[in-house]
Coordinates of C-alpha atoms in Angstrom, one line a residue:
A14 CA -0.1 -0.2 0.1
L15 CA 3.1 2.2 0.8
V16 CA 5.0 1.4 -2.5
A17 CA 1.3 2.2 -4.3
L18 CA 0.7 5.5 -2.7
G19 CA 3.9 6.8 -2.9
T20 CA 4.3 6.2 -6.8
T21 CA 0.9 8.0 -7.0
L22 CA 2.4 11.1 -5.3
S23 CA 5.6 10.5 -6.8
T24 CA 4.7 13.5 -9.2
H25 CA 2.7 15.9 -7.2
P26 CA 5.8 16.9 -4.6
W27 CA 3.5 18.8 -1.8
A28 CA 0.8 16.1 -1.9
A29 CA 3.5 13.5 -1.4
A30 CA 5.8 15.4 0.9
A31 CA 2.6 16.0 3.2
L32 CA 1.6 12.1 3.2
M33 CA 5.2 11.6 4.4
V34 CA 4.7 13.8 7.4
V35 CA 1.4 11.3 8.2
V36 CA 3.0 8.0 7.4
G37 CA 6.0 9.1 9.1
V38 CA 4.6 9.8 12.5
A39 CA 2.2 6.9 12.1
V40 CA 4.9 4.4 11.5
R41 CA 7.3 5.6 14.1
F42 CA 4.7 5.9 16.6
T43 CA 3.4 2.2 16.1
G44 CA 7.6 1.3 15.8
Y45 CA 7.2 2.2 19.8
F46 CA 5.1 -1.1 20.6
G47 CA 8.2 -2.9 20.1
G48 CA 9.2 -6.6 18.0
P49 CA 7.7 -7.1 15.2
F50 CA 6.6 -3.5 15.3
S51 CA 9.9 -2.0 16.1
A52 CA 11.9 -4.1 13.1
S53 CA 8.9 -2.7 10.3
V54 CA 9.7 1.1 10.8
S55 CA 12.0 1.5 8.6
P56 CA 11.3 -0.3 5.9
A57 CA 7.9 0.7 5.6
I58 CA 9.2 4.7 5.6
L59 CA 12.0 3.0 3.3
A60 CA 8.8 1.5 0.8
Y61 CA 6.7 5.2 1.1
V62 CA 10.1 7.0 0.6
L63 CA 11.1 5.4 -2.6
G64 CA 7.9 5.5 -4.3
A65 CA 7.4 9.2 -3.4
T66 CA 11.4 10.4 -4.5
V67 CA 11.2 8.4 -7.8
P68 CA 8.7 10.0 -10.6
A69 CA 6.8 7.0 -12.5
S70 CA 3.5 7.3 -13.1
T71 CA 0.5 4.6 -12.0
S72 CA 1.3 2.0 -14.4
A73 CA 4.2 1.4 -12.7
I74 CA 2.8 0.0 -9.3
P75 CA 2.8 -3.2 -10.3
D76 CA 6.2 -3.9 -11.1
R77 CA 7.0 -2.1 -7.9
V78 CA 4.7 -3.7 -5.3
G79 CA 6.4 -6.5 -7.4
G80 CA 9.9 -6.2 -6.9
W81 CA 8.9 -5.3 -3.3
I82 CA 7.0 -8.8 -2.6
V83 CA 9.9 -10.6 -3.9
A84 CA 12.8 -8.9 -2.1
G85 CA 11.0 -9.2 0.9
L86 CA 10.3 -12.7 0.2
L87 CA 13.5 -13.3 0.1
S88 CA 14.9 -11.2 3.0
T89 CA 12.3 -13.5 4.9
C90 CA 13.8 -16.6 3.8
V91 CA 17.4 -15.6 4.7
A92 CA 16.2 -13.9 7.8
L93 CA 14.9 -17.9 8.6
V94 CA 17.5 -20.0 7.3
V95 CA 20.8 -18.1 8.1
L96 CA 21.8 -17.1 11.7
P97 CA 18.1 -16.5 12.6
R98 CA 18.4 -15.1 15.8
R99 CA 15.2 -15.3 17.9
E100 CA 15.0 -12.2 20.4
H101 CA 12.1 -13.3 22.6
H102 CA 14.4 -16.0 23.8
L103 CA 17.6 -13.3 24.9
V104 CA 14.9 -11.5 27.0
C105 CA 13.9 -15.3 28.2
R106 CA 16.8 -16.2 29.2
A107 CA 18.2 -12.6 30.8
A108 CA 14.5 -13.3 33.0
A109 CA 15.6 -16.5 33.6
R110 CA 18.8 -15.3 35.5
A111 CA 17.7 -12.5 37.2
C112 CA 14.9 -15.0 38.8
D113 CA 17.8 -17.5 40.1
A114 CA 19.7 -14.2 41.0
L115 CA 16.6 -13.3 43.1
A116 CA 15.9 -16.6 44.4
V117 CA 19.3 -17.1 46.0
A118 CA 19.3 -13.3 47.3
F119 CA 16.4 -14.6 49.3
D120 CA 17.5 -17.6 50.7
D121 CA 20.7 -15.7 51.1
V122 CA 18.4 -12.9 53.5
G123 CA 16.5 -15.5 55.9
G124 CA 19.5 -16.4 57.1
G125 CA 22.4 -17.4 54.2
P126 CA 26.1 -17.2 54.4
D127 CA 27.0 -14.4 51.5
P128 CA 24.0 -11.7 50.7
D129 CA 26.2 -9.5 49.9
A130 CA 28.1 -11.9 47.2
A131 CA 23.8 -12.7 46.6
R132 CA 22.9 -8.9 46.0
A133 CA 25.7 -7.9 43.9
E134 CA 25.3 -11.1 41.7
V135 CA 21.5 -9.7 40.7
T136 CA 22.3 -6.3 40.5
E137 CA 24.2 -7.8 37.4
A138 CA 21.6 -9.9 36.3
F139 CA 19.2 -7.5 36.2
G140 CA 21.6 -5.0 34.6
D141 CA 21.7 -7.5 32.1
L142 CA 17.8 -8.2 31.5
R143 CA 17.7 -4.8 30.8
R144 CA 20.3 -4.5 28.8
V145 CA 18.2 -7.4 26.4
A146 CA 14.6 -5.9 27.7
G147 CA 16.0 -2.8 26.2
F148 CA 17.5 -4.0 22.9
C149 CA 14.6 -5.9 22.2
R150 CA 12.1 -4.1 23.9
R151 CA 8.6 -5.2 23.5
C152 CA 6.0 -2.9 24.3
G153 CA 2.9 -3.9 22.2
P154 CA -1.0 -3.9 22.6
S155 CA -0.6 -8.5 22.6
A156 CA -1.0 -9.8 26.2
H157 CA 2.4 -11.6 25.4
D158 CA 4.0 -8.4 25.1
L159 CA 2.1 -6.7 28.1
A160 CA 3.0 -9.7 30.2
L161 CA 7.1 -9.8 29.2
T162 CA 6.6 -6.2 30.2
F163 CA 5.3 -6.9 33.5
V164 CA 7.8 -9.2 34.1
V165 CA 10.7 -7.7 33.7
D166 CA 9.5 -4.3 35.9
E167 CA 7.8 -6.7 38.8
L168 CA 12.2 -8.3 38.8
R169 CA 12.6 -4.7 39.4
L170 CA 10.5 -4.1 42.1
L171 CA 12.2 -7.5 43.4
M172 CA 15.4 -6.3 42.9
I173 CA 14.9 -2.9 44.5
L174 CA 13.5 -4.8 47.7
V175 CA 16.8 -7.1 48.4
D176 CA 19.1 -4.3 46.8
R177 CA 17.4 -2.1 50.5
P178 CA 15.9 -4.9 52.3
G179 CA 14.2 -2.9 55.1
P180 CA 13.8 -3.0 58.1
F181 CA 11.8 -6.2 58.6
L182 CA 14.7 -8.3 56.9
E183 CA 16.8 -7.7 59.8
E184 CA 14.6 -9.8 61.9
G185 CA 16.5 -12.3 60.6
R186 CA 14.3 -15.0 59.7
R187 CA 15.8 -17.8 58.7
N188 CA 12.5 -18.6 56.7
L189 CA 11.8 -15.6 54.6
G190 CA 11.7 -15.3 50.9
T191 CA 11.3 -19.1 51.0
R192 CA 8.2 -19.3 49.3
A193 CA 9.2 -16.6 46.7
A194 CA 12.5 -18.0 46.3
R195 CA 10.6 -21.0 45.6
Q196 CA 8.4 -19.7 42.9
L197 CA 10.9 -17.3 41.3
R198 CA 13.3 -20.5 41.2
S199 CA 9.8 -22.6 39.0
A200 CA 9.3 -19.3 37.1
A201 CA 13.6 -19.9 35.8
A202 CA 12.9 -23.4 35.4
A203 CA 9.7 -22.4 32.7
L204 CA 11.6 -19.7 31.4
R205 CA 14.5 -21.4 30.0
G206 CA 12.1 -23.7 28.1
G207 CA 10.8 -26.1 30.8
P208 CA 6.5 -26.4 31.5
A209 CA 4.5 -23.5 32.3
P210 CA 3.9 -22.9 36.2
D211 CA 1.2 -25.2 37.2
V212 CA -1.8 -22.7 37.5
R213 CA -3.9 -24.4 40.0
A214 CA -0.9 -24.4 42.8
L215 CA 0.3 -20.8 41.4
D216 CA -1.4 -18.5 44.6
T217 CA -0.6 -21.6 46.9
D218 CA 1.8 -20.1 49.5
R219 CA 0.5 -16.5 49.4
A220 CA -2.9 -18.1 50.8
T221 CA -1.2 -20.4 52.6
V222 CA 0.9 -17.4 54.4
R223 CA -2.4 -15.4 54.6
D224 CA -3.6 -18.7 56.4
Q225 CA -1.2 -19.2 58.5
T226 CA -1.7 -15.4 60.0
A227 CA -5.0 -15.3 60.6
A228 CA -4.8 -19.3 62.7
S229 CA -1.7 -17.7 64.5
V230 CA -4.1 -14.4 65.2
A231 CA -6.5 -16.3 66.9
A232 CA -4.9 -18.3 68.6
A233 CA -2.9 -15.8 70.4
L234 CA -6.5 -14.0 70.9
E235 CA -8.1 -16.9 72.9
A236 CA -4.6 -17.3 74.4
H237 CA -5.5 -13.4 75.8
A238 CA -1.9 -12.1 74.6
D239 CA -0.9 -9.0 74.8
P240 CA -1.4 -7.0 71.6
G241 CA 0.9 -5.6 71.1
R242 CA 2.8 -8.5 70.5
V243 CA 0.4 -9.7 68.3
L244 CA 0.9 -6.8 66.0
A245 CA 4.7 -7.4 66.4
D246 CA 4.5 -11.0 64.4
L247 CA 1.7 -9.7 61.9
D248 CA 4.4 -6.9 61.0
A249 CA 7.1 -9.8 60.8
D250 CA 4.6 -11.5 58.1
F251 CA 4.7 -8.2 55.5
L252 CA 7.6 -8.4 53.6
E253 CA 7.0 -12.1 53.2
R254 CA 3.7 -11.5 51.6
L255 CA 5.0 -8.1 49.5
L256 CA 7.8 -10.7 48.2
L257 CA 5.1 -13.6 47.1
Y258 CA 3.1 -11.1 45.8
L259 CA 5.2 -9.9 43.5
A260 CA 6.8 -13.1 42.7
T261 CA 3.5 -15.1 42.5
S262 CA 2.9 -12.2 39.8
V263 CA 6.2 -13.2 37.7
Q264 CA 4.5 -16.8 37.7
A265 CA 1.4 -15.7 36.4
N266 CA 3.1 -13.3 33.5
V267 CA 5.5 -16.3 33.5
S268 CA 2.6 -18.1 32.5
I269 CA 1.1 -15.9 30.1
L270 CA 3.9 -15.7 28.0
L271 CA 4.4 -19.4 27.1
T272 CA 1.1 -20.4 27.0
G273 CA -0.7 -17.1 25.7
H274 CA -3.5 -16.4 28.1
R275 CA -3.8 -16.1 31.7
P276 CA -3.8 -19.3 34.2
D277 CA -7.6 -19.9 34.1
A278 CA -7.3 -21.1 37.7
D279 CA -10.2 -19.5 40.8
V280 CA -6.7 -19.6 42.7
R281 CA -7.7 -17.4 45.9
G282 CA -6.1 -13.9 45.8
L283 CA -5.1 -14.0 42.4
A284 CA -7.6 -11.3 41.2
P285 CA -5.0 -8.3 42.4
L286 CA -2.1 -9.7 40.2
E287 CA -0.6 -7.7 37.7
A288 CA -1.5 -9.8 34.7
P289 CA -3.4 -8.7 31.7
Q290 CA -7.3 -10.5 31.1
V291 CA -6.9 -12.2 27.6
V292 CA -10.5 -12.1 26.4
G293 CA -12.6 -10.7 23.2
G294 CA -10.7 -7.1 22.3
A295 CA -8.3 -7.3 24.4
T296 CA -5.2 -6.6 22.7
L297 CA -8.0 -3.7 21.1
R298 CA -8.1 -2.2 23.9
R299 CA -4.6 -2.4 25.1
A300 CA -3.7 -0.6 21.9
V301 CA -6.5 2.0 22.3
E302 CA -5.3 2.7 25.5
L303 CA -1.3 3.0 24.5
V304 CA -2.1 5.6 22.7
R305 CA -4.3 7.3 24.7
A306 CA -1.4 6.8 27.5
N307 CA 1.7 8.4 24.5
A308 CA -0.8 10.7 22.6
V309 CA 0.2 13.2 24.8
P310 CA 2.5 16.2 23.9
T311 CA 4.8 15.0 26.8
S312 CA 5.0 12.0 25.5
A313 CA 8.5 10.5 24.0
W314 CA 7.1 8.7 21.9
L315 CA 4.8 11.3 20.2
R316 CA 7.7 14.0 20.5
D317 CA 9.7 11.7 18.8
S318 CA 7.1 10.4 16.1
V319 CA 6.1 14.0 15.4
R320 CA 9.9 15.6 15.1
A321 CA 10.8 12.3 12.7
G322 CA 7.6 12.2 10.1
V323 CA 7.9 16.7 10.1
A324 CA 11.6 16.1 9.3
L325 CA 10.8 13.0 6.0
G326 CA 8.3 15.4 4.8
A327 CA 10.6 18.5 4.6
A328 CA 13.2 16.2 3.6
V329 CA 11.2 14.3 0.2
L330 CA 9.6 17.9 -1.1
V331 CA 13.4 19.3 -0.9
A332 CA 14.4 16.4 -2.6
D333 CA 11.4 16.6 -5.0
L334 CA 11.4 20.1 -5.7
A335 CA 15.0 20.3 -5.8
S336 CA 14.9 17.3 -8.5
V337 CA 18.1 15.8 -7.2
D338 CA 19.7 12.4 -8.4
H339 CA 18.5 9.8 -5.7
A340 CA 16.3 11.6 -3.9
F341 CA 15.3 9.0 -1.8
W342 CA 19.3 9.1 -0.2
V343 CA 18.0 12.9 1.1
A344 CA 15.1 11.0 3.3
L345 CA 17.4 8.4 4.5
G346 CA 20.1 10.9 5.4
T347 CA 17.2 12.3 7.0
L348 CA 16.5 9.5 9.1
A349 CA 19.7 8.5 10.0
V350 CA 20.9 11.7 11.7
L351 CA 18.1 12.7 13.3
R352 CA 18.0 12.1 17.3
S353 CA 16.0 13.1 20.5
N354 CA 17.9 16.9 20.7
A355 CA 19.3 19.1 18.5
F356 CA 23.1 18.4 20.2
E357 CA 22.5 15.3 20.0
T358 CA 21.2 15.3 16.2
G359 CA 23.8 18.1 15.0
R360 CA 26.9 15.8 16.1
S361 CA 25.2 12.8 13.9
A362 CA 24.8 15.1 11.2
L363 CA 28.6 15.9 11.5
G364 CA 29.4 12.4 11.5
A365 CA 27.5 11.2 8.5
A366 CA 28.9 14.1 6.4
L367 CA 31.9 12.8 7.3
G368 CA 31.8 9.1 7.2
T369 CA 29.8 9.7 3.6
S370 CA 32.9 11.7 2.4
V371 CA 35.7 8.8 3.6
G372 CA 33.3 6.6 1.8
F373 CA 33.0 8.5 -1.4
L374 CA 37.0 9.1 -1.3
V375 CA 37.6 5.3 -0.7
S376 CA 35.1 4.3 -3.8
S377 CA 36.8 7.0 -5.5
V378 CA 40.5 5.6 -4.8
F379 CA 38.9 2.1 -5.9
F380 CA 37.3 2.9 -9.3
A381 CA 40.8 5.1 -9.9
L382 CA 42.6 1.8 -9.3
V383 CA 40.5 -0.8 -11.0
G384 CA 38.2 0.4 -12.5
L385 CA 34.5 -0.7 -13.1
H386 CA 34.7 -4.6 -13.5
R387 CA 31.0 -6.5 -12.6
P388 CA 33.2 -9.4 -10.0
V389 CA 34.6 -7.1 -8.5
L390 CA 32.2 -5.2 -8.0
W391 CA 29.7 -8.0 -6.9
L392 CA 32.6 -8.6 -4.3
L393 CA 32.8 -4.8 -2.9
T394 CA 28.6 -4.9 -2.6
V395 CA 28.6 -8.0 -0.6
L396 CA 31.2 -6.9 1.2
G397 CA 30.3 -3.2 1.6
A398 CA 27.1 -5.0 3.1
F399 CA 28.5 -6.4 5.5
L400 CA 30.8 -3.9 7.0
A401 CA 27.8 -1.5 7.0
A402 CA 26.0 -3.4 9.3
Y403 CA 29.3 -4.6 11.8
L404 CA 31.2 -1.3 12.1
P405 CA 28.2 0.4 13.4
Q406 CA 29.0 -2.0 16.7
I407 CA 32.3 -2.4 16.2
A408 CA 33.7 1.2 15.4
G409 CA 31.0 4.3 15.8
F410 CA 28.6 5.4 13.3
I411 CA 31.2 7.4 11.7
A412 CA 32.6 4.1 9.7
G413 CA 29.2 2.7 9.8
Q414 CA 29.1 5.5 7.2
A415 CA 31.1 5.2 5.3
A416 CA 30.7 1.4 4.0
F417 CA 27.3 2.4 3.4
T418 CA 28.7 4.4 0.8
L419 CA 31.1 1.8 -0.1
F420 CA 28.4 -0.4 -0.9
V421 CA 25.8 1.8 -2.0
V422 CA 27.8 3.0 -4.3
A423 CA 29.2 -0.3 -5.9
L424 CA 25.3 -1.5 -5.7
F425 CA 24.7 1.1 -8.3
N426 CA 27.3 0.5 -9.9
L427 CA 26.2 -2.4 -11.1
V428 CA 22.9 -1.2 -12.0
L429 CA 24.5 2.1 -14.0
P430 CA 27.9 1.9 -14.5
T431 CA 28.8 6.2 -13.7
G432 CA 32.3 5.4 -11.2
W433 CA 32.8 7.7 -8.7
R434 CA 30.0 10.4 -9.8
T435 CA 27.5 8.5 -7.5
G436 CA 29.0 8.9 -4.5
L437 CA 29.4 12.5 -4.9
V438 CA 26.0 12.4 -5.5
R439 CA 25.2 10.0 -2.2
V440 CA 27.3 12.9 -0.4
Q441 CA 25.2 16.2 -1.3
D442 CA 22.2 14.3 -1.3
V443 CA 23.4 13.1 2.8
V444 CA 24.2 16.8 3.8
I445 CA 21.4 17.9 2.4
G446 CA 19.4 15.5 4.5
A447 CA 21.8 16.0 7.3
L448 CA 20.9 19.8 7.6
V449 CA 16.3 18.8 7.2
S450 CA 17.0 17.1 10.0
L451 CA 19.1 19.5 12.1
V452 CA 16.4 22.5 11.0
V453 CA 13.8 20.3 12.3
A454 CA 15.7 19.1 15.5
F455 CA 16.1 22.6 16.8
V456 CA 12.3 23.6 15.7
F457 CA 10.7 20.4 17.8
W458 CA 11.7 19.7 21.3
P459 CA 15.3 20.3 21.1
R460 CA 16.4 19.5 24.3
R461 CA 17.5 17.0 25.5
A462 CA 16.2 13.3 27.4
A463 CA 16.7 14.1 30.7
D464 CA 14.3 17.2 30.6
L465 CA 11.4 15.3 29.1
L466 CA 12.4 12.6 32.0
R467 CA 12.4 14.6 34.3
S468 CA 9.4 16.2 33.9
C469 CA 7.5 12.8 33.2
T470 CA 8.7 11.8 36.3
V471 CA 7.3 14.7 37.6
E472 CA 3.9 14.1 36.1
L473 CA 4.0 10.5 37.8
Y474 CA 4.9 11.6 41.3
R475 CA 1.5 13.9 41.0
A476 CA -0.5 11.4 39.9
L477 CA 0.6 9.2 43.1
A478 CA -0.1 11.7 45.2
D479 CA -3.5 12.7 43.7
E480 CA -4.0 8.8 43.9
S481 CA -3.4 8.1 47.2
A482 CA -5.7 11.6 48.3
T483 CA -8.4 9.7 46.9
T484 CA -10.4 6.9 48.9
S485 CA -11.1 5.0 45.4
P486 CA -8.2 5.3 43.4
V487 CA -8.9 4.1 39.7
Y488 CA -5.0 3.6 39.3
V489 CA -5.6 5.2 34.9
T490 CA -3.6 8.4 35.0
V491 CA -0.7 6.5 37.4
R492 CA -0.7 3.9 34.7
R493 CA -0.3 6.0 31.9
S494 CA 2.2 8.5 33.8
E495 CA 4.7 6.0 34.1
R496 CA 4.5 4.5 30.4
R497 CA 5.1 7.9 29.9
A498 CA 8.0 8.1 32.3
H499 CA 8.8 4.8 31.4
A500 CA 9.7 5.7 27.5
A501 CA 11.1 9.0 28.3
M502 CA 13.7 6.5 30.5
A503 CA 14.1 4.5 27.9
Q504 CA 15.1 7.3 25.5
Y505 CA 17.0 8.7 27.7
L506 CA 19.0 5.6 27.6
D507 CA 19.5 4.9 24.4
E508 CA 20.8 8.8 24.3
R509 CA 23.3 8.4 26.9
R510 CA 24.8 5.0 26.5
K511 CA 29.0 6.1 26.8
S512 CA 28.1 7.8 30.2
R513 CA 26.1 5.9 32.8
R514 CA 26.8 8.1 35.8
A515 CA 22.8 9.7 36.5
D516 CA 21.4 6.2 35.4
A517 CA 20.9 5.2 39.2
P518 CA 19.0 8.1 40.3
W519 CA 16.9 7.6 38.1
A520 CA 15.9 4.4 38.1
T521 CA 15.4 4.5 41.8
M522 CA 13.0 7.1 41.4
L523 CA 10.7 4.9 38.8
G524 CA 11.4 2.2 40.8
V525 CA 9.9 3.8 44.4
A526 CA 6.6 4.7 41.7
G527 CA 6.6 1.5 40.5
L528 CA 6.3 0.1 44.4
G529 CA 4.3 2.5 45.2
R530 CA 1.9 2.1 42.6
T531 CA 1.7 -2.1 43.7
G532 CA 0.9 -1.1 47.0
L533 CA -2.1 1.6 46.3
R534 CA -3.3 -1.9 44.5
L535 CA -2.2 -3.6 47.7
I536 CA -4.5 -1.8 50.4
G537 CA -7.5 -1.5 47.7
E538 CA -8.5 -4.8 48.9
H539 CA -7.8 -4.1 52.7
R540 CA -10.1 -0.7 51.7
R541 CA -12.9 -3.2 50.7
E542 CA -12.6 -5.7 53.4
L543 CA -12.3 -2.6 56.1
D544 CA -15.2 -0.3 54.9
G545 CA -17.4 0.9 58.0
S546 CA -14.6 -0.1 60.3
P547 CA -13.2 2.6 62.9
A548 CA -10.1 2.2 61.5
R549 CA -10.4 3.2 57.7
D550 CA -10.2 7.0 57.9
P551 CA -7.6 7.3 59.9
L552 CA -5.5 5.1 57.8
D553 CA -6.7 7.4 54.6
A554 CA -5.7 10.2 56.0
S555 CA -2.5 8.9 56.8
T556 CA -2.1 7.7 53.3
A557 CA -3.2 10.9 51.8
G558 CA -0.5 12.2 54.2
L559 CA 1.5 10.1 51.7
G560 CA 0.0 11.3 49.3
A561 CA 1.8 14.5 50.3
T562 CA 5.2 13.6 50.3
W563 CA 5.0 12.6 46.4
R564 CA 4.0 16.1 45.7
A565 CA 6.3 17.2 47.9
L566 CA 9.4 15.0 46.0
A567 CA 7.8 16.0 42.4
D568 CA 7.9 19.5 43.4
A569 CA 11.3 19.6 44.4
L570 CA 12.6 17.3 41.3
E571 CA 10.7 20.5 38.5
R572 CA 12.7 23.0 40.0
R573 CA 16.1 20.9 41.1
A574 CA 16.1 22.2 44.5
L575 CA 16.5 19.7 47.5
P576 CA 13.9 18.1 48.6
G577 CA 12.5 19.1 52.3
P578 CA 12.1 16.1 54.8
V579 CA 10.6 13.1 54.2
P580 CA 8.1 11.3 57.0
S581 CA 10.2 8.9 59.5
A582 CA 9.0 5.3 58.6
R583 CA 9.7 4.8 62.8
E584 CA 6.8 7.9 63.0
I585 CA 4.4 6.8 60.6
A586 CA 5.1 3.4 62.7
E587 CA 4.0 4.9 66.0
S588 CA 0.8 7.2 65.1
T589 CA -0.2 4.4 63.2
R590 CA 0.0 1.5 66.1
P591 CA -3.0 2.6 68.4
V592 CA -5.3 2.0 65.5
A593 CA -3.6 -1.2 64.2
I594 CA -4.0 -2.1 68.0
G595 CA -7.4 -0.8 68.4
A596 CA -8.2 -3.1 65.9
I597 CA -6.9 -6.0 67.3
T598 CA -8.1 -5.6 70.8
A599 CA -11.7 -5.2 68.8
A600 CA -10.9 -8.7 66.7
S601 CA -12.8 -12.0 68.4
P602 CA -10.4 -15.3 67.6
D603 CA -13.3 -16.0 65.0
D604 CA -13.2 -13.3 62.8
V605 CA -9.3 -11.6 63.0
D606 CA -9.6 -10.2 58.6
D607 CA -10.1 -6.8 60.0
A608 CA -7.2 -6.8 62.4
I609 CA -5.0 -8.7 59.3
A610 CA -5.9 -6.4 56.7
V611 CA -4.6 -2.9 59.5
S612 CA -1.9 -4.4 60.2
L613 CA -0.6 -4.9 56.5
W614 CA -1.9 -1.6 55.3
R615 CA -0.2 0.4 58.5
D616 CA 2.7 -2.2 57.3
W617 CA 2.8 -0.9 53.5
L618 CA 2.4 2.9 54.9
V619 CA 5.5 2.2 57.5
E620 CA 7.6 0.7 54.2
Q621 CA 6.4 3.4 51.5
S622 CA 7.7 5.3 53.8
A623 CA 11.3 4.2 54.3
L624 CA 11.4 4.2 50.3
F625 CA 10.4 7.8 50.4
A626 CA 14.2 8.0 51.8
D627 CA 16.1 6.7 48.6
A628 CA 13.5 8.7 46.5
R629 CA 14.4 12.0 48.4
D630 CA 18.7 11.1 47.9
A631 CA 17.8 10.0 44.4
V632 CA 16.2 14.1 43.8
W633 CA 19.2 15.5 46.0
E634 CA 21.7 13.7 43.4
L635 CA 19.3 15.2 40.5
G636 CA 18.8 18.9 41.8
E637 CA 21.3 21.3 42.1
P638 CA 23.7 22.8 45.2
G639 CA 21.7 24.8 47.4
P640 CA 23.4 28.7 48.1
G641 CA 26.2 27.3 50.3
G642 CA 26.7 24.8 47.0
G643 CA 25.8 21.9 49.9
T644 CA 23.2 20.1 51.0
A645 CA 20.4 19.9 53.6
S646 CA 20.6 18.4 56.8
V647 CA 18.4 15.6 57.1
E648 CA 17.3 13.1 59.8
E649 CA 17.7 9.9 59.1
P650 CA 14.9 8.3 59.7

């Protein structure tokens, strides 16, 4: 369709350029769904560009479409036969390694010989997972892609809990994390090609912990135990329950990843898990939700798509109006050098011009020495194609442009021998395309990705503040803000491949936000259980107080200022203790659900307060020094 559209408009420069903007925006935007969507961005754009920039009548459409289909079939056969790369398997192997490392870490936290070494292995394994998942990113609308995204997110949250274990792990409970470790090892075995997790036993450990907790509380009440001692025992179960929640969610999503559908077992407690419901029209609804979340001016997806669409449209218009030879090189040059900010675009434009010039000089020397012998041109074409794909990975962008120029000059001389003149035309076209990209990059969102990531993170923290302050959160706004923040983080990481100094604070900010969102989902069921209970209002008030902290951190991040003090976990524990003691005192051995719900809600408030200290430190690192060049003195919780 794109080949036919481009050919139809190839003699109408303004119409071809206008449609190029639409095609560029649409193709680039859907490419962020990842996987095959991402892989098809360049071919889809090339299909339209070639048709629109090589003038022909509509009678040429059958031949052009036929040629495109033949080329596609040949490429598909080669891709499936010659060293096929299964990106899905790479991500699964990296996720399996992360699951195993986390399982070892949980065992060591519960009394193992070397917890520091286990945590170091977790950090290394997750770094490998993030690298592979970023390179083979799949964030599309299907349940499979959504499950893979959730697996990576949940492993990241588990890594944060291992890296900063919190007050409950310090009590040295030797069995803490054992159940979570067992579930993670099961998920790792499935990711390596083993059977999918047993859906009937998927949530057994969480249910067992809940039942054991209820039984111990009932027994303590029958024995007239001190309510303070009962509360201390409930506190000790909190982190294990949180670990199990995330580990079970990993298992559920691994099952979807391998089977294509959500576990259908009616297992107690499974409903709140972050696993996509696969029913009729779910993929379409997911696609619509992704578009709604990212079709806003603050979205990295939309900004990059609009920037690319406008740049390609301008390149097609300039090339057609100037009647340059091989006009499609102008558009391809534009696409090759366009980056997420003006500075990087300018640098890549200079690199493209330099690399293309080097390739032109090498090809000119080659033709002067060897001439236009076809066997030698065939050899140079094959060698140039290999080097054009290989050199950018080991020698950088300039070397890749030089090799690609050598390749296309040899290829075009096989079709129509013109010698060194083809190289000169390519230099001219690439320079024009680079200038177009540079102008567009200066006009459309020229600042670096870090600024967009900052604004998206501020938006996410304010959405969490709003959700914490309401008694009926819906999470839609938070999820959309989180998607935009993660998209901005991906662009930021891509922009800063050579420097990772500031990665950790941003990762911490988003990790704390992810745990906050997960916690809000967890306490949603406790809110329902406590409907009408006298404990509900004070706990709602404490949750709203955390919302004020989310907002304060967002304000400090936005102003690039040092944040003020965050709530002390100890203070939160003491202020909510009377509410929990009252719930335990009012409970009876036959009905302990309210007491457990109050305790778990309170424990989440305490843990979230402790995590705020990490977020505050991250804001400090990302902010600017105060008037004296130092930082404020804040009492550690």
